[in-house]
Amino acid sequence: MAMSLNDTPRAMRLHIGLFGRRNSGKSSLVNALTGQHVATVSSVPGTTTDPVYKAMEIHGIGPVVFIDTAGFDDSGSLGALRVERTRDAAKETDIALVLFSCMPDERAGVGNEDAFDWLERLHQCSIPVIPVISRIDEGGGADALAEAIETKTGVRPVCVSAVTGAGIESLRTEIARRLPEDYRARSITAEVCASGETVLLVMPQDIQAPKGRLILPQVQTLRELLDRKCLVSCCTTDCLPAMLQSLAKAPDLVITDSQAFRTVHAQLPIGSRLTSFSVLFAAYKGDAPFFAESARKIAALPRDAHILIAEACTHKPLRDDIGRVKLPRLLKKKLGEGIAVTVTAGHDFPEDLAPYDLVIHCGACMFNRAYVMSRVAACRRAHVPMTNYGMAIAALLGILDDVVIPGVD
Amino acid sequence: MAMSLNDTPRAMRLHIGLFGRRNSGKSSLVNALTGQHVATVSSVPGTTTDPVYKAMEIHGIGPVVFIDTAGFDDSGSLGALRVERTRDAAKETDIALVLFSCMPDERAGVGNEDAFDWLERLHQCSIPVIPVISRIDEGGGADALAEAIETKTGVRPVCVSAVTGAGIESLRTEIARRLPEDYRARSITAEVCASGETVLLVMPQDIQAPKGRLILPQVQTLRELLDRKCLVSCCTTDCLPAMLQSLAKAPDLVITDSQAFRTVHAQLPIGSRLTSFSVLFAAYKGDAPFFAESARKIAALPRDAHILIAEACTHKPLRDDIGRVKLPRLLKKKLGEGIAVTVTAGHDFPEDLAPYDLVIHCGACMFNRAYVMSRVAACRRAHVPMTNYGMAIAALLGILDDVVIPGVD
């Protein structure tokens, strides 16, 4: 019986990318690190070129997901699609393990060149990389290889054997040491409300999740507020007046679905701060100051602006879909009918951003922070402003200055 | 990227059991019914003897899950394990489709005997059965077979062809007509609170779901309350005094995690009704009057009573696990150290209930109603009282009379 409902959401797990050839010992390394003898706790089998995700727990680190990339194939040749998929996996990677072998298969002409290549690529993407020499129980030459890696890259590799357990504890320590600085402290709500405050969540349910379910940002936010000992109230948009009346005093903070921004803003009690789930996720998963600055530029876009709307989900468009219907409607109301809107979904995001005047991203509840930040970096490189649904809607409604944004005064 | 988080929980879907040989056209029938050309929207691959679950939508019926049982194998022989697993699948089945073929594989000595056998078994379990003659485009003899089935069972079969689409609409209509009477109207909260009322949810998070997640009964209850336009507040147990102070008046209803029953009962404001998630699920998924009557018998159990505690989840026992630690502790405090407690998990439930004086079931958020009711029926047949966690805890704390139970005055 599937228990995935009760697991930590994948997007909240530390993403550890494994870069290495098949038979380089990736699976047994994963088992050794997690202390498990089964191959996977949960895995999403991919095609031969898709990465495989393995959700696990590492003692001292917590919930992680290993991304077993298909970057190097057995023969060492890198097909174009494999490279592309592996590059996509790199975008999601919080920490990369690049596997070197002291017994490269010389007969097949396969050395460690690929590993050196990927180490260099990952460095260039500012992804923390740990070089690993695997299967040291099976052959000699690890010391010489370690020297070579350190000389070439300036990083000392960790030598491991999944069989004897040698080096596994060192590798675990090294992963913990290289965790992104804010990884453990990262919070959705800490910057917008204090522990113990009263928080009202406006959660319209009409077109969101199917029966019996709440969408992930609502669940994650509510759970964190409870953990932070906040007093939480929840209602649908139409019940907001009654909900406010049922409270002894105005809530300290109101978090609304961005689609109800206008209605909630109009009814906001004096003394209550206002934000939205999507605005909170802009900071949790992205670059809130950049998103806010970009949102403020919307009004000044040219009348023939080309705007890219990027959805993480590949769901079938809903009636009144926010990305495909509501946002384009708001944008046209503001900027006129001359603008062009392109919608992409899932991992389908253009390499060349030059044609666009603005990117508006969804809340990205299905993506991890590293992946959203890779898109932020791409937009910054191309000098294209990037914002998200919540901030764009607030800006288009002219209420962005009344919205609390984490990390933005 | 896995989208299961946003799907309707499986236990809330109509469970349609498919009983038939391999190659009897089960897969193409599923595709024809759901109008999809892919084999599955989502499936949990099982072993050769485990049933396969396929979650789908049927137009006019809603979210369903097809249970593709492994009851009949290619050669028609019914291994003991296959029969057992198929019998388990039958327990989860809301509506059964039994597939007959007008072209039985005579060479392999396989006729429709198995189909007749299962039709009879399912009838005996009071499960609505629709006999289906499949693949009528491939061979003649459907009319004669239909006559034979009707004569033998009193039920007119539906003749279908997934290829031509013949009969598919009739089958869809027949499924809709045979839906369990209360299937669409079934509600978790309708009997304990009115639309628009104020409801306070006490949701301790310390040992429940991992980071970023809420357990399913909390999500389902909150979602339904929002759909029913209730004004909902949520807090952890320790924040209850502050939460009550933050409300303008006492909530109409308090729903607590059963593990906090004692604390919440002690603080219950005058005018507030009290219940628990588990008590609500006793009615939603089980037989609340029987559970309440059984809970009231706990105090009178013999000092050497043998009590069966049945968990739906097969998770690793938690620290202070309710089924394995807390409930046995409460039971021993009440009945003395002479009692024996047996704990089962998942589908592992004894055939012979005679040795037990009481069965205490978990909230069963991972099981569907049909499956829990099959256990209720087994307990009733064996004259063994059966209750659930929430009611047992309330009875052991002596507060059951202060708890609102759906369907019980």
mmCIF file of N, CA, C and O in Angstrom, chain A residues 91 132 141 144 223 396:
data_model
loop_
_atom_site.group_PDB
_atom_site.id
_atom_site.type_symbol
_atom_site.label_atom_id
_atom_site.label_comp_id
_atom_site.label_asym_id
_atom_site.label_seq_id
_atom_site.Cartn_x
_atom_site.Cartn_y
_atom_site.Cartn_z
ATOM 1 N N LYS A 91 20.838 20.769 -12.259
ATOM 2 C CA LYS A 91 20.112 21.969 -11.818
ATOM 3 C C LYS A 91 19.362 21.741 -10.511
ATOM 4 O O LYS A 91 19.067 22.678 -9.791
ATOM 5 N N VAL A 132 34.567 11.423 -5.274
ATOM 6 C CA VAL A 132 34.587 10.164 -4.511
ATOM 7 C C VAL A 132 35.325 9.117 -5.331
ATOM 8 O O VAL A 132 35.012 8.919 -6.509
ATOM 9 N N GLY A 141 45.909 1.847 -6.474
ATOM 10 C CA GLY A 141 46.023 3.070 -7.250
ATOM 11 C C GLY A 141 45.165 4.213 -6.772
ATOM 12 O O GLY A 141 45.130 5.277 -7.389
ATOM 13 N N ALA A 144 47.305 7.415 -5.844
ATOM 14 C CA ALA A 144 47.786 8.165 -6.998
ATOM 15 C C ALA A 144 46.640 8.946 -7.644
ATOM 16 O O ALA A 144 46.786 10.115 -8.015
ATOM 17 N N ARG A 223 1.545 23.169 8.418
ATOM 18 C CA ARG A 223 2.368 22.321 9.269
ATOM 19 C C ARG A 223 3.469 23.138 9.959
ATOM 20 O O ARG A 223 3.694 23.010 11.164
ATOM 21 N N LEU A 396 0.136 43.590 -10.404
ATOM 22 C CA LEU A 396 -0.897 43.931 -11.390
ATOM 23 C C LEU A 396 -2.130 44.536 -10.719
ATOM 24 O O LEU A 396 -2.850 45.333 -11.321
#
